[in-house]
Amino acid sequence: MAVAHAQKERFSFRLLCHLTVGAAAAGVDSGVTGPDGLPLAEPSPPRPPPDKEPPSPSQALIPPGARPPLESTPALHPVKLYVYDLSKGMARRLSPLMLGKQLDGIWHTSIIVHKDEFFYGSGGISSCAPGGTLLGPPDSVVDLGSTEVTEEIFLEYLSSLGESMFRYRGESYNLFEHNCNTFSNEVAQFLTGRKIPSYITDLPSEVLSTPFGQALRPLLDSIQIQPPGGNTFRRHNGQS
């Protein structure tokens, strides 16, 4: 009889605990205490599954089914180097006889960016449509990569060059030391961080390293090259 009474008390206590836990999970304060007189502890609220984390504030604003906005990236503009042989093949044929070494060409170069061709000559910085000078199409094209420099910033940069290193009237032009290839190399590094090929920039030293080149230097220094067909670049609020 005593055993049955004890079992009944234990069953009642377990039932009471079960009801208390259920009430706590439902947000109801049962007011039930344990055997020691202390209130029974309420269970912790259930945690969301790992794959159901609360959305971030930015995600919460995206309508269901809509794609999140893509982060804007600067536009890239291709940069190319046009290479012209001013000798039209004669340097390749005659340089071994005249200089004692092989030269593949007498190079003129220009930079193609923002759908225009830019070059430097005795008339200063000029521009035209790609291949728009009387030199015609280039003999070769070198891909220099791409640039994030916008057209507006680039034209401002050219304007600053025209007032300093590559002045408008071309008085700083020198066939050996400050020519179209000097300009192309400078602009290429500004746009892409890359130099133009060394076989182009090394051409003056190749010529002057020969006795024939040294003998002709006074005459060659007086030569100024300005490919016809371009527009002289003078930009402050516009380009002409």
GROMACS .gro file of C-alpha atoms in nm:
model
  240
    1MET     CA    1   0.000   0.000   0.000
    2ALA     CA    2   0.282   0.242   0.092
    3VAL     CA    3   0.469   0.140  -0.222
    4ALA     CA    4   0.166   0.208  -0.440
    5HIS     CA    5   0.121   0.547  -0.275
    6ALA     CA    6   0.485   0.639  -0.339
    7GLN     CA    7   0.461   0.534  -0.704
    8LYS     CA    8   0.147   0.744  -0.741
    9GLU     CA    9   0.326   1.049  -0.597
   10ARG     CA   10   0.620   1.004  -0.834
   11PHE     CA   11   0.383   0.970  -1.131
   12SER     CA   12   0.198   1.285  -1.027
   13PHE     CA   13   0.528   1.476  -0.994
   14ARG     CA   14   0.644   1.365  -1.341
   15LEU     CA   15   0.309   1.463  -1.491
   16LEU     CA   16   0.332   1.801  -1.321
   17CYS     CA   17   0.685   1.857  -1.460
   18HIS     CA   18   0.569   1.763  -1.808
   19LEU     CA   19   0.279   2.007  -1.793
   20THR     CA   20   0.508   2.282  -1.658
   21VAL     CA   21   0.760   2.240  -1.943
   22GLY     CA   22   0.480   2.246  -2.199
   23ALA     CA   23   0.334   2.561  -2.050
   24ALA     CA   24   0.675   2.732  -2.047
   25ALA     CA   25   0.732   2.647  -2.414
   26ALA     CA   26   0.394   2.802  -2.492
   27GLY     CA   27   0.483   3.120  -2.301
   28VAL     CA   28   0.258   3.045  -2.002
   29ASP     CA   29   0.377   3.100  -1.648
   30SER     CA   30   0.258   2.791  -1.458
   31GLY     CA   31   0.371   2.913  -1.117
   32VAL     CA   32   0.465   2.551  -1.030
   33THR     CA   33   0.764   2.486  -0.808
   34GLY     CA   34   0.978   2.180  -0.766
   35PRO     CA   35   1.021   1.962  -0.455
   36ASP     CA   36   1.267   2.215  -0.309
   37GLY     CA   37   1.014   2.498  -0.336
   38LEU     CA   38   1.204   2.675  -0.619
   39PRO     CA   39   1.031   2.755  -0.947
   40LEU     CA   40   1.104   2.514  -1.226
   41ALA     CA   41   1.350   2.653  -1.487
   42GLU     CA   42   1.196   2.747  -1.820
   43PRO     CA   43   1.354   2.586  -2.127
   44SER     CA   44   1.552   2.802  -2.375
   45PRO     CA   45   1.368   2.904  -2.692
   46PRO     CA   46   1.452   2.683  -2.989
   47ARG     CA   47   1.739   2.805  -3.213
   48PRO     CA   48   1.689   2.840  -3.587
   49PRO     CA   49   1.855   2.573  -3.803
   50PRO     CA   50   2.205   2.666  -3.934
   51ASP     CA   51   2.070   2.719  -4.285
   52LYS     CA   52   1.794   2.951  -4.163
   53GLU     CA   53   1.997   3.241  -4.022
   54PRO     CA   54   1.808   3.571  -3.998
   55PRO     CA   55   1.853   3.782  -4.314
   56SER     CA   56   2.080   4.085  -4.308
   57PRO     CA   57   1.913   4.430  -4.326
   58SER     CA   58   2.012   4.465  -4.693
   59GLN     CA   59   1.875   4.121  -4.777
   60ALA     CA   60   1.551   4.194  -4.595
   61LEU     CA   61   1.482   4.481  -4.839
   62ILE     CA   62   1.509   4.257  -5.148
   63PRO     CA   63   1.164   4.138  -5.267
   64PRO     CA   64   1.119   3.760  -5.290
   65GLY     CA   65   1.242   3.624  -5.622
   66ALA     CA   66   1.441   3.939  -5.707
   67ARG     CA   67   1.818   3.930  -5.767
   68PRO     CA   68   2.041   4.123  -5.526
   69PRO     CA   69   2.198   4.434  -5.683
   70LEU     CA   70   2.544   4.385  -5.836
   71GLU     CA   71   2.832   4.597  -5.705
   72SER     CA   72   2.925   4.860  -5.963
   73THR     CA   73   3.270   4.815  -6.118
   74PRO     CA   74   3.462   5.076  -6.320
   75ALA     CA   75   3.431   5.039  -6.697
   76LEU     CA   76   3.742   4.911  -6.876
   77HIS     CA   77   3.858   5.072  -7.200
   78PRO     CA   78   4.095   4.890  -7.441
   79VAL     CA   79   4.433   5.051  -7.510
   80LYS     CA   80   4.633   4.970  -7.823
   81LEU     CA   81   4.959   5.085  -7.978
   82TYR     CA   82   4.967   5.149  -8.353
   83VAL     CA   83   5.313   5.094  -8.503
   84TYR     CA   84   5.407   5.244  -8.842
   85ASP     CA   85   5.728   5.194  -9.040
   86LEU     CA   86   5.808   5.537  -9.184
   87SER     CA   87   6.069   5.382  -9.416
   88LYS     CA   88   5.806   5.155  -9.578
   89GLY     CA   89   6.046   4.861  -9.567
   90MET     CA   90   6.358   5.044  -9.682
   91ALA     CA   91   6.523   5.031  -9.339
   92ARG     CA   92   6.512   4.653  -9.342
   93ARG     CA   93   6.678   4.639  -9.684
   94LEU     CA   94   6.934   4.919  -9.654
   95SER     CA   95   7.033   4.927  -9.286
   96PRO     CA   96   7.288   4.642  -9.313
   97LEU     CA   97   7.473   4.835  -9.585
   98MET     CA   98   7.443   5.182  -9.430
   99LEU     CA   99   7.466   5.107  -9.059
  100GLY     CA  100   7.630   4.768  -9.049
  101LYS     CA  101   7.336   4.625  -8.852
  102GLN     CA  102   6.982   4.517  -8.920
  103LEU     CA  103   6.697   4.757  -8.844
  104ASP     CA  104   6.347   4.633  -8.913
  105GLY     CA  105   6.193   4.979  -8.946
  106ILE     CA  106   6.192   5.348  -8.860
  107TRP     CA  107   5.909   5.348  -8.612
  108HIS     CA  108   5.631   5.597  -8.554
  109THR     CA  109   5.375   5.504  -8.287
  110SER     CA  110   5.045   5.629  -8.152
  111ILE     CA  111   4.803   5.538  -7.874
  112ILE     CA  112   4.448   5.421  -7.947
  113VAL     CA  113   4.202   5.472  -7.661
  114HIS     CA  114   3.844   5.597  -7.627
  115LYS     CA  115   3.791   5.536  -8.002
  116ASP     CA  116   4.057   5.788  -8.110
  117GLU     CA  117   4.423   5.784  -8.212
  118PHE     CA  118   4.664   6.015  -8.025
  119PHE     CA  119   5.022   6.089  -8.128
  120TYR     CA  120   5.299   6.346  -8.094
  121GLY     CA  121   5.503   6.519  -8.362
  122SER     CA  122   5.666   6.848  -8.447
  123GLY     CA  123   5.321   7.013  -8.437
  124GLY     CA  124   5.250   6.897  -8.081
  125ILE     CA  125   4.992   6.644  -7.964
  126SER     CA  126   4.742   6.546  -8.233
  127SER     CA  127   4.442   6.318  -8.262
  128CYS     CA  128   4.236   6.157  -8.535
  129ALA     CA  129   4.013   5.860  -8.599
  130PRO     CA  130   4.212   5.534  -8.578
  131GLY     CA  131   4.422   5.503  -8.894
  132GLY     CA  132   4.309   5.849  -9.004
  133THR     CA  133   4.649   6.001  -9.093
  134LEU     CA  134   4.805   5.983  -9.439
  135LEU     CA  135   5.023   5.700  -9.309
  136GLY     CA  136   4.721   5.478  -9.358
  137PRO     CA  137   4.670   5.160  -9.155
  138PRO     CA  138   4.943   5.061  -8.907
  139ASP     CA  139   5.203   4.799  -8.990
  140SER     CA  140   5.133   4.627  -8.659
  141VAL     CA  141   4.912   4.667  -8.353
  142VAL     CA  142   5.024   4.598  -7.996
  143ASP     CA  143   4.759   4.526  -7.734
  144LEU     CA  144   4.856   4.718  -7.420
  145GLY     CA  145   4.563   4.594  -7.211
  146SER     CA  146   4.286   4.811  -7.071
  147THR     CA  147   4.242   5.114  -6.850
  148GLU     CA  148   3.989   5.245  -6.600
  149VAL     CA  149   4.082   5.605  -6.688
  150THR     CA  150   3.773   5.781  -6.819
  151GLU     CA  151   3.778   5.987  -7.137
  152GLU     CA  152   3.734   6.310  -6.942
  153ILE     CA  153   4.029   6.239  -6.713
  154PHE     CA  154   4.241   6.127  -7.009
  155LEU     CA  155   4.176   6.445  -7.205
  156GLU     CA  156   4.264   6.654  -6.900
  157TYR     CA  157   4.587   6.454  -6.872
  158LEU     CA  158   4.671   6.523  -7.237
  159SER     CA  159   4.598   6.889  -7.181
  160SER     CA  160   4.853   6.896  -6.898
  161LEU     CA  161   5.110   6.717  -7.118
  162GLY     CA  162   5.051   6.972  -7.393
  163GLU     CA  163   5.140   7.249  -7.149
  164SER     CA  164   5.454   7.080  -7.016
  165MET     CA  165   5.645   6.784  -7.160
  166PHE     CA  166   5.481   6.781  -7.505
  167ARG     CA  167   5.403   7.143  -7.576
  168TYR     CA  168   5.149   7.241  -7.840
  169ARG     CA  169   5.388   7.392  -8.093
  170GLY     CA  170   5.623   7.096  -8.067
  171GLU     CA  171   5.926   7.306  -7.972
  172SER     CA  172   6.032   7.026  -7.738
  173TYR     CA  173   6.029   6.773  -8.025
  174ASN     CA  174   6.357   6.595  -8.101
  175LEU     CA  175   6.386   6.308  -8.347
  176PHE     CA  176   6.616   6.103  -8.124
  177GLU     CA  177   6.539   6.204  -7.767
  178HIS     CA  178   6.182   6.337  -7.746
  179ASN     CA  179   5.963   6.203  -8.022
  180CYS     CA  180   5.637   6.023  -8.094
  181ASN     CA  181   5.760   5.708  -7.922
  182THR     CA  182   5.852   5.904  -7.609
  183PHE     CA  183   5.493   6.027  -7.601
  184SER     CA  184   5.342   5.683  -7.661
  185ASN     CA  185   5.556   5.531  -7.387
  186GLU     CA  186   5.456   5.803  -7.139
  187VAL     CA  187   5.084   5.774  -7.215
  188ALA     CA  188   5.088   5.393  -7.214
  189GLN     CA  189   5.230   5.389  -6.861
  190PHE     CA  190   4.972   5.641  -6.744
  191LEU     CA  191   4.685   5.435  -6.882
  192THR     CA  192   4.798   5.078  -6.817
  193GLY     CA  193   5.124   5.083  -6.622
  194ARG     CA  194   5.297   4.913  -6.917
  195LYS     CA  195   5.575   5.042  -7.141
  196ILE     CA  196   5.574   5.008  -7.518
  197PRO     CA  197   5.809   4.745  -7.668
  198SER     CA  198   6.179   4.816  -7.620
  199TYR     CA  199   6.267   4.755  -7.988
  200ILE     CA  200   6.080   5.082  -8.053
  201THR     CA  201   6.223   5.295  -7.773
  202ASP     CA  202   6.576   5.159  -7.833
  203LEU     CA  203   6.580   5.257  -8.201
  204PRO     CA  204   6.757   5.595  -8.157
  205SER     CA  205   7.042   5.440  -7.958
  206GLU     CA  206   7.071   5.163  -8.218
  207VAL     CA  207   7.120   5.422  -8.493
  208LEU     CA  208   7.353   5.647  -8.295
  209SER     CA  209   7.572   5.354  -8.191
  210THR     CA  210   7.699   5.330  -8.551
  211PRO     CA  211   7.959   5.556  -8.718
  212PHE     CA  212   7.710   5.637  -8.995
  213GLY     CA  213   7.447   5.739  -8.742
  214GLN     CA  214   7.691   5.963  -8.557
  215ALA     CA  215   7.796   6.126  -8.883
  216LEU     CA  216   7.437   6.197  -8.979
  217ARG     CA  217   7.319   6.313  -8.637
  218PRO     CA  218   7.348   6.690  -8.705
  219LEU     CA  219   7.128   6.645  -9.011
  220LEU     CA  220   6.886   6.406  -8.840
  221ASP     CA  221   6.845   6.636  -8.539
  222SER     CA  222   6.698   6.900  -8.768
  223ILE     CA  223   6.432   6.665  -8.903
  224GLN     CA  224   6.084   6.703  -8.757
  225ILE     CA  225   5.809   6.454  -8.824
  226GLN     CA  226   5.439   6.537  -8.814
  227PRO     CA  227   5.214   6.279  -8.980
  228PRO     CA  228   4.952   6.474  -9.179
  229GLY     CA  229   4.585   6.413  -9.120
  230GLY     CA  230   4.554   6.470  -8.745
  231ASN     CA  231   4.399   6.754  -8.550
  232THR     CA  232   4.624   6.946  -8.313
  233PHE     CA  233   4.511   6.879  -7.959
  234ARG     CA  234   4.438   7.194  -7.757
  235ARG     CA  235   4.189   7.112  -7.487
  236HIS     CA  236   4.074   7.327  -7.201
  237ASN     CA  237   3.698   7.307  -7.242
  238GLY     CA  238   3.708   7.117  -7.565
  239GLN     CA  239   3.925   6.953  -7.827
  240SER     CA  240   4.028   7.100  -8.159
   0.00000   0.00000   0.00000
